[in-house]
Amino acid sequence: QMQLVESGGGVVQPGRSLRLSCAASGFTFSRSGMHWVRQAPGKGLFWVAVIWNDGRNENYADSVKGRFTISRDNSKNTVYLQMNSLRVEDTAVYFCARDSGDEAVAGDFDFWGQGTLVTVSS
Amino acid sequence: QSALTQPASVSGSPGQSITISCTGTSSDVGGYKLVSWYQQHPGKAPKLIISDDNKRPSGVSSRFSGSKSGNTASLTISGLQAEDEADYYCYSYAGSITWVFGGGTRLTVL
């Protein structure tokens, strides 16, 4: 069965960095675009970033552009989110989600991981 | 990339119908046929229930329907059931390969 398992969350001080990983299994990872979506405690969902199935294209929400980098390793069935210059307002559960398109980004998510909590605090 | 506007909460009794609105702009909701709706139960990952304004993915109950007029999209749930109690989020393409969520609506089944 399909699985997305996030890891790498934790407590980090403002201005520091953290790298999240999302390991995929149960589907052909190299055919699927992948997204990161976050949810601050008790708050709503926020789209963070997308990467195409072949890794050639990516994009970000304005509030993380220049600080976060999404990448993937199709040989390891893993997508990453490198988060630099972290701010208190980046505190959230970070979900990786599979795009519903096949070798093209449709923008919807048809499968989600359970999330990993990132807490930015001094 | 401003969040889409949804009511904070709605409620209804079992068997009734409710509608949740989602207001954006001509740059997102009104500009593309790409509004989706997600259902999220507490502590769970979201689930896609409507895509492309009004399409139901396989396995989603026909009690869920989506529509749109101008810059406002709507989710209607008919024949409310206790299991429908959850948070609902609209989500739209916003141009330039970016997407935006609504602030979320908590549905309470009385």
Coordinates of N, CA and C in Angstrom, one line a residue:
Chain A
Q1 N 0.8 -1.2 0.0 CA 0.0 0.0 0.0 C 0.9 1.3 0.0
M2 N 0.3 2.3 -0.4 CA 1.0 3.6 -0.5 C 1.4 4.1 0.9
Q3 N 2.6 4.6 1.0 CA 3.0 5.2 2.2 C 3.9 6.5 2.0
L4 N 3.7 7.5 2.8 CA 4.6 8.7 2.8 C 4.9 8.9 4.3
V5 N 6.2 8.8 4.6 CA 6.7 8.9 5.9 C 7.6 10.1 6.1
E6 N 7.2 11.1 6.8 CA 8.0 12.3 7.0 C 8.9 12.1 8.2
S7 N 10.1 12.8 8.2 CA 11.0 12.7 9.3 C 11.8 14.0 9.3
G8 N 12.5 14.2 10.4 CA 13.4 15.4 10.4 C 12.9 16.6 11.2
G9 N 11.7 16.5 11.7 CA 11.2 17.6 12.5 C 11.8 17.7 13.9
G10 N 11.6 18.8 14.6 CA 12.2 18.9 15.9 C 12.1 20.4 16.3
V11 N 12.8 20.7 17.4 CA 12.9 22.0 17.9 C 14.2 22.7 17.4
V12 N 14.1 23.9 16.9 CA 15.2 24.6 16.4 C 15.1 26.1 16.7
Q13 N 16.2 26.7 16.9 CA 16.2 28.2 17.2 C 16.0 29.0 16.0
P14 N 15.4 30.2 16.2 CA 15.2 31.1 15.0 C 16.5 31.4 14.3
G15 N 16.5 31.4 13.0 CA 17.7 31.6 12.2 C 18.5 30.4 11.8
R16 N 18.1 29.3 12.5 CA 18.8 28.0 12.2 C 18.2 27.3 11.0
S17 N 18.7 26.1 10.7 CA 18.3 25.3 9.6 C 17.8 24.0 10.0
L18 N 17.0 23.3 9.1 CA 16.5 22.0 9.4 C 16.1 21.4 8.0
R19 N 16.4 20.1 7.9 CA 16.0 19.4 6.6 C 15.0 18.3 6.9
L20 N 13.9 18.4 6.2 CA 12.8 17.4 6.4 C 13.0 16.4 5.2
S21 N 12.6 15.1 5.5 CA 12.6 14.1 4.5 C 11.2 13.5 4.4
C22 N 10.9 12.9 3.3 CA 9.6 12.2 3.1 C 9.9 11.0 2.2
A23 N 9.9 9.8 2.9 CA 10.1 8.6 2.1 C 8.8 8.0 1.6
A24 N 8.8 7.7 0.3 CA 7.6 7.2 -0.4 C 7.8 5.7 -0.7
S25 N 6.7 5.0 -0.7 CA 6.6 3.6 -1.1 C 5.2 3.3 -1.5
G26 N 5.2 2.2 -2.3 CA 3.9 1.7 -2.7 C 3.3 2.3 -4.0
F27 N 4.1 3.1 -4.7 CA 3.7 3.7 -6.0 C 5.0 4.1 -6.7
T28 N 4.8 4.4 -8.0 CA 6.0 4.8 -8.8 C 6.3 6.2 -8.5
F29 N 7.3 6.4 -7.6 CA 7.6 7.8 -7.1 C 8.0 8.7 -8.3
S30 N 8.8 8.2 -9.2 CA 9.3 9.0 -10.3 C 8.3 9.6 -11.2
R31 N 7.0 9.1 -11.1 CA 5.9 9.6 -12.0 C 5.1 10.7 -11.3
S32 N 5.4 10.9 -10.0 CA 4.5 11.8 -9.2 C 5.2 13.1 -8.8
G33 N 4.6 14.3 -9.1 CA 5.0 15.5 -8.4 C 4.7 15.4 -6.9
M34 N 5.5 16.2 -6.2 CA 5.3 16.1 -4.7 C 5.2 17.5 -4.2
H35 N 4.5 17.7 -3.1 CA 4.3 19.0 -2.4 C 4.6 18.9 -1.0
W36 N 4.9 20.0 -0.4 CA 4.9 20.2 1.1 C 3.8 21.2 1.5
V37 N 3.1 20.8 2.4 CA 2.0 21.6 3.0 C 2.2 21.7 4.5
R38 N 2.0 22.8 5.1 CA 2.2 22.9 6.6 C 0.9 23.4 7.3
Q39 N 0.8 23.1 8.5 CA -0.3 23.5 9.4 C 0.2 23.9 10.7
A40 N 0.1 25.2 11.0 CA 0.5 25.7 12.3 C -0.5 25.2 13.4
P41 N 0.0 25.0 14.6 CA -0.9 24.4 15.7 C -2.2 25.1 15.8
G42 N -3.3 24.4 15.6 CA -4.6 25.0 15.7 C -5.1 25.8 14.6
K43 N -4.2 25.9 13.5 CA -4.5 26.8 12.4 C -4.8 26.0 11.1
G44 N -5.0 26.7 10.0 CA -5.3 26.1 8.7 C -4.1 25.6 7.9
L45 N -4.5 25.0 6.8 CA -3.4 24.5 5.9 C -2.8 25.6 5.1
F46 N -1.5 25.4 4.7 CA -0.8 26.4 3.9 C 0.1 25.7 3.0
W47 N -0.1 25.9 1.7 CA 0.8 25.3 0.6 C 2.2 25.9 0.7
V48 N 3.2 25.1 0.7 CA 4.6 25.5 0.9 C 5.4 25.5 -0.4
A49 N 5.4 24.3 -1.1 CA 6.3 24.1 -2.2 C 5.8 22.9 -3.0
V50 N 6.3 22.9 -4.3 CA 6.0 21.8 -5.2 C 7.3 21.5 -6.0
I51 N 7.4 20.2 -6.3 CA 8.5 19.8 -7.2 C 7.9 18.8 -8.3
W52 N 8.3 19.0 -9.5 CA 7.9 18.1 -10.6 C 8.4 16.7 -10.4
N53 N 7.8 15.7 -11.1 CA 8.2 14.3 -10.9 C 9.7 14.1 -11.3
D54 N 10.2 14.8 -12.3 CA 11.6 14.6 -12.7 C 12.5 15.6 -12.0
G55 N 12.0 16.4 -11.1 CA 12.8 17.4 -10.3 C 13.3 18.6 -11.1
R56 N 12.8 18.8 -12.4 CA 13.3 19.9 -13.2 C 12.7 21.2 -12.8
N57 N 11.5 21.2 -12.3 CA 10.8 22.4 -11.9 C 10.3 22.3 -10.5
E58 N 10.3 23.5 -9.9 CA 9.9 23.6 -8.5 C 9.4 25.0 -8.3
N59 N 8.6 25.2 -7.2 CA 8.1 26.6 -6.9 C 7.7 26.6 -5.5
Y60 N 7.5 27.8 -4.9 CA 7.4 28.1 -3.5 C 6.3 29.1 -3.2
A61 N 5.7 29.1 -2.1 CA 4.9 30.2 -1.6 C 5.9 31.4 -1.3
D62 N 5.3 32.6 -1.5 CA 6.2 33.8 -1.4 C 6.9 33.9 0.0
S63 N 6.2 33.4 1.1 CA 6.7 33.6 2.4 C 7.9 32.7 2.7
V64 N 8.1 31.7 1.9 CA 9.3 30.8 2.1 C 10.3 30.9 1.0
K65 N 9.9 31.6 -0.1 CA 10.9 31.6 -1.2 C 12.2 32.3 -0.8
G66 N 13.3 31.7 -1.2 CA 14.6 32.2 -0.9 C 15.1 31.6 0.4
R67 N 14.2 31.0 1.2 CA 14.7 30.4 2.5 C 14.5 28.8 2.5
F68 N 13.5 28.3 1.8 CA 13.3 26.9 1.7 C 13.6 26.4 0.3
T69 N 14.1 25.1 0.3 CA 14.4 24.5 -1.0 C 13.8 23.1 -1.0
I70 N 13.0 22.8 -2.0 CA 12.5 21.4 -2.2 C 13.4 20.7 -3.2
S71 N 13.6 19.4 -2.9 CA 14.4 18.6 -3.8 C 13.9 17.2 -3.7
R72 N 14.4 16.3 -4.6 CA 14.0 14.9 -4.6 C 15.2 14.1 -5.1
D73 N 15.2 12.8 -4.6 CA 16.1 11.8 -5.1 C 15.2 10.6 -5.5
N74 N 15.0 10.5 -6.8 CA 14.1 9.4 -7.3 C 14.7 8.0 -7.1
S75 N 16.0 8.0 -7.0 CA 16.7 6.7 -6.7 C 16.4 6.2 -5.3
K76 N 16.1 7.1 -4.4 CA 15.8 6.8 -3.0 C 14.3 7.0 -2.7
N77 N 13.5 7.3 -3.7 CA 12.1 7.6 -3.4 C 11.8 8.5 -2.3
T78 N 12.6 9.6 -2.3 CA 12.5 10.6 -1.2 C 12.4 12.0 -1.7
V79 N 11.6 12.8 -1.1 CA 11.6 14.2 -1.3 C 12.0 14.9 0.0
Y80 N 12.7 16.1 -0.2 CA 13.3 16.8 0.9 C 12.7 18.2 1.0
L81 N 12.8 18.8 2.1 CA 12.6 20.3 2.3 C 13.7 20.8 3.2
Q82 N 14.6 21.6 2.5 CA 15.6 22.2 3.3 C 15.1 23.6 3.7
M83 N 15.1 23.8 5.0 CA 14.5 25.1 5.6 C 15.7 25.8 6.3
N84 N 16.0 27.0 5.7 CA 17.0 27.9 6.3 C 16.4 29.1 6.8
S85 N 17.2 29.8 7.7 CA 16.7 31.1 8.3 C 15.3 30.9 8.8
L86 N 15.1 29.9 9.6 CA 13.8 29.6 10.2 C 13.3 30.7 11.1
R87 N 12.0 31.0 11.1 CA 11.3 32.0 11.9 C 10.3 31.3 12.8
V88 N 10.0 32.0 13.8 CA 9.0 31.5 14.8 C 7.7 31.1 14.0
E89 N 7.3 31.9 13.0 CA 6.1 31.7 12.3 C 6.1 30.5 11.4
D90 N 7.3 29.9 11.2 CA 7.4 28.6 10.5 C 7.0 27.4 11.3
T91 N 6.8 27.6 12.6 CA 6.3 26.5 13.4 C 5.1 25.9 12.9
A92 N 5.1 24.6 12.7 CA 3.9 23.9 12.1 C 4.2 22.4 12.0
V93 N 3.2 21.7 11.7 CA 3.3 20.3 11.2 C 3.5 20.4 9.7
Y94 N 4.5 19.7 9.2 CA 4.8 19.7 7.8 C 4.4 18.4 7.2
F95 N 3.5 18.4 6.2 CA 3.0 17.3 5.5 C 3.7 17.2 4.1
C96 N 4.1 16.0 3.7 CA 4.4 15.9 2.3 C 3.1 15.2 1.7
A97 N 2.9 15.6 0.4 CA 1.7 15.1 -0.2 C 2.0 14.8 -1.7
R98 N 1.4 13.7 -2.2 CA 1.5 13.3 -3.6 C 0.6 14.1 -4.5
D99 N 1.1 14.6 -5.6 CA 0.3 15.3 -6.5 C -0.6 14.3 -7.3
S100 N -1.8 14.7 -7.6 CA -2.7 13.7 -8.2 C -2.4 13.5 -9.7
G101 N -1.5 14.3 -10.3 CA -1.2 14.1 -11.7 C -0.3 13.0 -12.0
D102 N -0.2 12.6 -13.2 CA 0.7 11.5 -13.6 C 1.8 12.1 -14.6
E103 N 3.0 12.2 -14.2 CA 4.1 12.9 -14.9 C 3.8 14.3 -15.3
A104 N 2.9 14.9 -14.5 CA 2.5 16.3 -14.7 C 1.9 16.8 -13.4
V105 N 2.1 18.0 -13.0 CA 1.6 18.5 -11.8 C 0.2 19.0 -12.0
A106 N -0.8 18.4 -11.3 CA -2.2 18.9 -11.4 C -2.5 19.9 -10.2
G107 N -1.8 19.8 -9.2 CA -2.0 20.7 -8.1 C -2.8 20.2 -6.9
D108 N -3.5 19.1 -7.1 CA -4.2 18.5 -6.0 C -3.4 17.4 -5.4
F109 N -3.8 17.0 -4.2 CA -3.1 16.0 -3.4 C -4.0 14.8 -3.2
D110 N -3.5 13.6 -3.7 CA -4.3 12.4 -3.5 C -3.8 11.5 -2.4
F111 N -2.7 11.8 -1.8 CA -2.2 11.0 -0.7 C -1.3 11.9 0.1
W112 N -1.4 11.7 1.4 CA -0.6 12.6 2.4 C 0.1 11.7 3.4
G113 N 1.2 12.2 3.9 CA 1.9 11.6 5.0 C 1.2 12.1 6.3
Q114 N 1.7 11.6 7.4 CA 1.1 12.0 8.7 C 1.7 13.2 9.3
G115 N 2.7 13.7 8.7 CA 3.3 15.0 9.1 C 4.4 14.9 10.1
T116 N 5.3 15.9 10.2 CA 6.3 16.0 11.2 C 6.3 17.4 11.7
L117 N 6.4 17.5 13.0 CA 6.3 18.8 13.7 C 7.6 19.5 13.8
V118 N 7.6 20.8 13.3 CA 8.8 21.7 13.4 C 8.4 22.8 14.3
T119 N 9.2 23.0 15.4 CA 9.0 24.1 16.3 C 10.2 25.0 16.3
V120 N 9.9 26.2 16.0 CA 11.0 27.2 16.0 C 10.8 28.1 17.2
S121 N 11.8 28.0 18.1 CA 11.7 28.7 19.4 C 13.1 28.9 20.0
S122 N 13.2 30.0 20.6 CA 14.5 30.3 21.3 C 14.4 29.8 22.7
Chain B
Q1 N -0.5 36.1 -2.5 CA -1.0 34.8 -2.1 C -1.7 34.9 -0.8
S2 N -2.9 35.7 -0.8 CA -3.7 35.8 0.4 C -4.6 34.6 0.5
A3 N -4.8 34.2 1.7 CA -5.7 33.0 1.9 C -7.1 33.4 1.4
L4 N -7.8 32.3 0.9 CA -9.2 32.5 0.5 C -10.0 32.6 1.8
T5 N -11.2 33.2 1.6 CA -12.0 33.5 2.8 C -13.2 32.5 2.9
Q6 N -13.2 31.9 4.1 CA -14.2 30.9 4.4 C -14.8 31.3 5.8
P7 N -16.1 30.9 6.0 CA -16.7 31.2 7.3 C -15.9 30.3 8.3
A8 N -15.8 30.8 9.6 CA -15.0 30.0 10.6 C -15.8 28.7 11.0
S9 N -17.1 28.8 11.0 CA -17.8 27.7 11.4 C -19.2 27.6 10.8
V10 N -19.7 26.4 10.6 CA -21.1 26.2 10.2 C -21.6 25.0 11.0
S11 N -22.9 24.9 11.1 CA -23.5 23.8 11.8 C -24.8 23.4 11.1
G12 N -25.2 22.1 11.4 CA -26.4 21.6 10.8 C -26.8 20.3 11.6
S13 N -28.1 20.0 11.5 CA -28.6 18.8 12.1 C -28.5 17.6 11.1
P14 N -28.5 16.4 11.7 CA -28.4 15.2 10.8 C -29.5 15.3 9.8
G15 N -29.2 15.0 8.5 CA -30.2 14.9 7.5 C -30.4 16.2 6.7
Q16 N -29.9 17.3 7.3 CA -30.0 18.6 6.7 C -28.9 18.8 5.7
S17 N -29.0 19.9 4.9 CA -27.9 20.3 4.0 C -27.3 21.6 4.5
I18 N -26.0 21.7 4.2 CA -25.2 22.9 4.6 C -24.4 23.3 3.4
T19 N -24.0 24.6 3.3 CA -23.2 25.1 2.3 C -22.1 25.9 2.9
I20 N -20.8 25.7 2.4 CA -19.7 26.4 2.9 C -19.2 27.2 1.7
S21 N -19.0 28.5 1.9 CA -18.5 29.4 0.8 C -17.0 29.6 0.9
C22 N -16.5 30.0 -0.2 CA -15.0 30.2 -0.3 C -14.8 31.4 -1.3
T23 N -14.4 32.5 -0.8 CA -14.3 33.7 -1.6 C -12.9 34.0 -1.9
G24 N -12.6 34.2 -3.2 CA -11.2 34.6 -3.6 C -11.3 35.8 -4.5
T25 N -10.4 35.8 -5.5 CA -10.4 36.9 -6.5 C -10.3 36.3 -7.9
S26 N -10.3 37.2 -8.8 CA -10.2 36.8 -10.2 C -8.8 36.2 -10.5
S27 N -7.9 36.4 -9.6 CA -6.5 35.8 -9.8 C -6.4 34.4 -9.3
D28 N -7.4 33.9 -8.6 CA -7.4 32.5 -8.1 C -8.7 31.9 -8.4
V29 N -9.6 31.9 -7.4 CA -10.9 31.2 -7.6 C -11.6 31.5 -8.9
G30 N -11.7 32.8 -9.2 CA -12.5 33.1 -10.4 C -11.7 33.0 -11.7
G31 N -10.4 32.8 -11.6 CA -9.6 32.7 -12.8 C -9.3 31.4 -13.5
Y32 N -9.6 30.3 -12.7 CA -9.4 29.0 -13.2 C -10.5 28.0 -12.7
K33 N -10.6 27.0 -13.5 CA -11.6 25.9 -13.0 C -10.8 24.9 -12.2
L34 N -10.2 25.4 -11.1 CA -9.3 24.6 -10.3 C -9.4 24.8 -8.8
V35 N -10.7 24.8 -8.4 CA -10.9 24.9 -7.0 C -11.2 23.4 -6.4
S36 N -10.5 23.1 -5.3 CA -10.7 21.8 -4.7 C -11.2 22.1 -3.3
W37 N -11.7 21.0 -2.7 CA -12.1 21.0 -1.3 C -11.5 19.8 -0.6
Y38 N -11.0 20.0 0.6 CA -10.5 19.0 1.5 C -11.2 18.9 2.8
Q39 N -11.4 17.7 3.3 CA -12.0 17.4 4.5 C -10.8 16.9 5.5
Q40 N -10.8 17.4 6.7 CA -9.8 17.0 7.7 C -10.4 16.7 9.0
H41 N -10.3 15.5 9.4 CA -10.8 15.1 10.8 C -9.6 15.4 11.8
P42 N -9.9 15.7 13.0 CA -8.9 16.0 14.0 C -7.8 15.0 14.1
G43 N -6.5 15.4 14.0 CA -5.4 14.6 14.1 C -5.1 13.7 12.8
K44 N -5.9 14.0 11.8 CA -5.7 13.2 10.5 C -5.2 14.1 9.4
A45 N -4.7 13.4 8.4 CA -4.3 14.2 7.2 C -5.6 14.5 6.4
P46 N -5.5 15.6 5.6 CA -6.7 16.0 4.8 C -7.0 14.9 3.7
K47 N -8.3 15.0 3.3 CA -8.7 14.1 2.2 C -9.4 14.9 1.1
L48 N -9.0 14.7 -0.1 CA -9.6 15.4 -1.3 C -11.1 14.9 -1.5
I49 N -12.0 15.8 -1.5 CA -13.4 15.5 -1.7 C -14.0 16.1 -3.0
I50 N -13.5 17.2 -3.4 CA -13.9 17.8 -4.7 C -12.7 18.4 -5.4
S51 N -12.6 18.2 -6.7 CA -11.5 18.8 -7.5 C -12.1 19.5 -8.7
D52 N -11.3 20.4 -9.3 CA -11.7 21.1 -10.6 C -13.1 21.7 -10.4
D53 N -13.3 22.4 -9.4 CA -14.6 23.1 -9.0 C -15.7 22.1 -8.6
N54 N -15.9 21.0 -9.3 CA -17.1 20.2 -9.0 C -17.0 18.7 -9.3
K55 N -15.8 18.2 -9.4 CA -15.6 16.8 -9.7 C -15.4 16.0 -8.4
R56 N -16.1 14.9 -8.2 CA -15.9 14.1 -7.1 C -14.9 12.9 -7.4
P57 N -13.8 12.8 -6.6 CA -12.9 11.7 -6.8 C -13.7 10.4 -6.5
S58 N -13.1 9.3 -7.1 CA -13.7 8.0 -6.9 C -13.8 7.7 -5.4
G59 N -14.9 7.2 -4.9 CA -15.0 6.8 -3.5 C -15.6 7.9 -2.6
V60 N -15.7 9.1 -3.1 CA -16.3 10.2 -2.3 C -17.8 10.1 -2.5
S61 N -18.5 10.3 -1.4 CA -20.0 10.2 -1.4 C -20.6 11.3 -2.3
S62 N -21.7 10.9 -2.9 CA -22.4 11.9 -3.8 C -23.1 13.0 -2.9
R63 N -23.1 12.8 -1.6 CA -23.6 13.9 -0.8 C -22.8 15.2 -0.8
F64 N -21.6 15.0 -1.3 CA -20.7 16.2 -1.4 C -20.7 16.7 -2.8
S65 N -21.0 18.0 -3.0 CA -21.0 18.6 -4.3 C -20.3 20.0 -4.3
G66 N -19.7 20.4 -5.4 CA -19.1 21.7 -5.5 C -19.6 22.5 -6.6
S67 N -19.6 23.8 -6.4 CA -20.1 24.8 -7.5 C -19.3 26.0 -7.4
K68 N -19.4 26.9 -8.3 CA -18.7 28.2 -8.3 C -19.5 29.2 -9.1
S69 N -19.5 30.4 -8.6 CA -20.0 31.6 -9.3 C -19.1 32.7 -9.1
G70 N -18.5 33.2 -10.2 CA -17.5 34.3 -10.2 C -16.3 33.9 -9.3
N71 N -16.1 34.7 -8.3 CA -14.9 34.5 -7.4 C -15.3 33.8 -6.1
T72 N -16.5 33.2 -6.1 CA -16.9 32.4 -4.9 C -17.2 31.0 -5.3
A73 N -16.6 30.1 -4.6 CA -16.8 28.7 -4.7 C -17.6 28.2 -3.5
S74 N -18.4 27.1 -3.7 CA -19.2 26.6 -2.6 C -19.1 25.1 -2.5
L75 N -19.1 24.6 -1.3 CA -19.2 23.1 -1.0 C -20.6 22.9 -0.3
T76 N -21.4 22.0 -0.9 CA -22.6 21.6 -0.3 C -22.6 20.2 0.2
I77 N -23.0 20.0 1.4 CA -23.1 18.6 1.9 C -24.5 18.4 2.2
S78 N -25.1 17.4 1.6 CA -26.5 17.1 1.8 C -26.6 15.8 2.7
G79 N -27.8 15.7 3.3 CA -28.0 14.5 4.2 C -27.0 14.4 5.2
L80 N -26.7 15.5 6.0 CA -25.6 15.5 7.0 C -25.6 14.3 7.8
Q81 N -24.4 13.8 8.1 CA -24.2 12.6 9.0 C -23.2 13.0 10.0
A82 N -23.2 12.3 11.1 CA -22.3 12.6 12.2 C -20.9 12.6 11.8
E83 N -20.5 11.7 10.9 CA -19.2 11.5 10.4 C -18.7 12.7 9.5
D84 N -19.6 13.5 9.1 CA -19.2 14.7 8.3 C -18.6 15.8 9.2
E85 N -18.7 15.7 10.5 CA -18.2 16.7 11.4 C -16.6 16.7 11.3
A86 N -16.1 17.8 10.8 CA -14.7 17.9 10.4 C -14.4 19.4 10.1
D87 N -13.1 19.6 9.7 CA -12.7 20.9 9.1 C -12.7 20.8 7.6
Y88 N -13.2 21.8 6.9 CA -13.2 21.8 5.5 C -12.4 23.0 4.9
Y89 N -11.6 22.7 3.9 CA -10.7 23.7 3.4 C -10.9 23.8 1.9
C90 N -11.1 25.0 1.3 CA -11.1 25.2 -0.1 C -9.6 25.5 -0.5
Y91 N -9.3 25.3 -1.8 CA -8.0 25.3 -2.2 C -8.0 25.7 -3.7
S92 N -7.2 26.6 -4.2 CA -7.3 27.1 -5.5 C -5.9 27.3 -6.1
Y93 N -5.8 27.1 -7.4 CA -4.7 27.5 -8.2 C -4.7 29.0 -8.2
A94 N -3.5 29.6 -8.0 CA -3.4 31.1 -7.9 C -2.5 31.7 -8.9
G95 N -2.2 30.9 -10.0 CA -1.3 31.5 -11.0 C 0.1 31.3 -10.7
S96 N 1.0 31.4 -11.7 CA 2.4 31.3 -11.5 C 2.9 30.1 -10.7
I97 N 2.2 29.0 -10.9 CA 2.6 27.7 -10.3 C 2.5 27.9 -8.8
T98 N 1.5 28.5 -8.3 CA 1.3 28.6 -6.8 C -0.2 28.3 -6.5
W99 N -0.4 27.9 -5.3 CA -1.7 27.5 -4.9 C -2.0 28.1 -3.5
V100 N -3.3 28.3 -3.2 CA -3.6 28.9 -1.9 C -4.8 28.2 -1.3
F101 N -4.8 28.0 0.0 CA -5.9 27.4 0.8 C -6.8 28.5 1.4
G102 N -8.0 28.1 1.7 CA -8.9 29.0 2.5 C -8.5 28.8 4.0
G103 N -9.1 29.6 4.8 CA -8.7 29.6 6.2 C -9.3 28.4 7.0
G104 N -10.3 27.7 6.3 CA -10.9 26.5 6.9 C -12.2 26.8 7.6
T105 N -13.1 25.9 7.6 CA -14.4 26.0 8.2 C -14.7 24.7 9.0
R106 N -15.0 24.9 10.3 CA -15.3 23.8 11.1 C -16.8 23.5 11.0
L107 N -17.1 22.3 10.6 CA -18.5 21.9 10.5 C -18.9 21.1 11.8
T108 N -20.0 21.5 12.5 CA -20.5 20.8 13.6 C -21.8 20.2 13.3
V109 N -22.0 18.9 13.5 CA -23.3 18.3 13.3 C -24.0 18.2 14.6
L110 N -25.1 18.9 14.7 CA -25.7 19.1 16.0 C -26.4 17.8 16.5

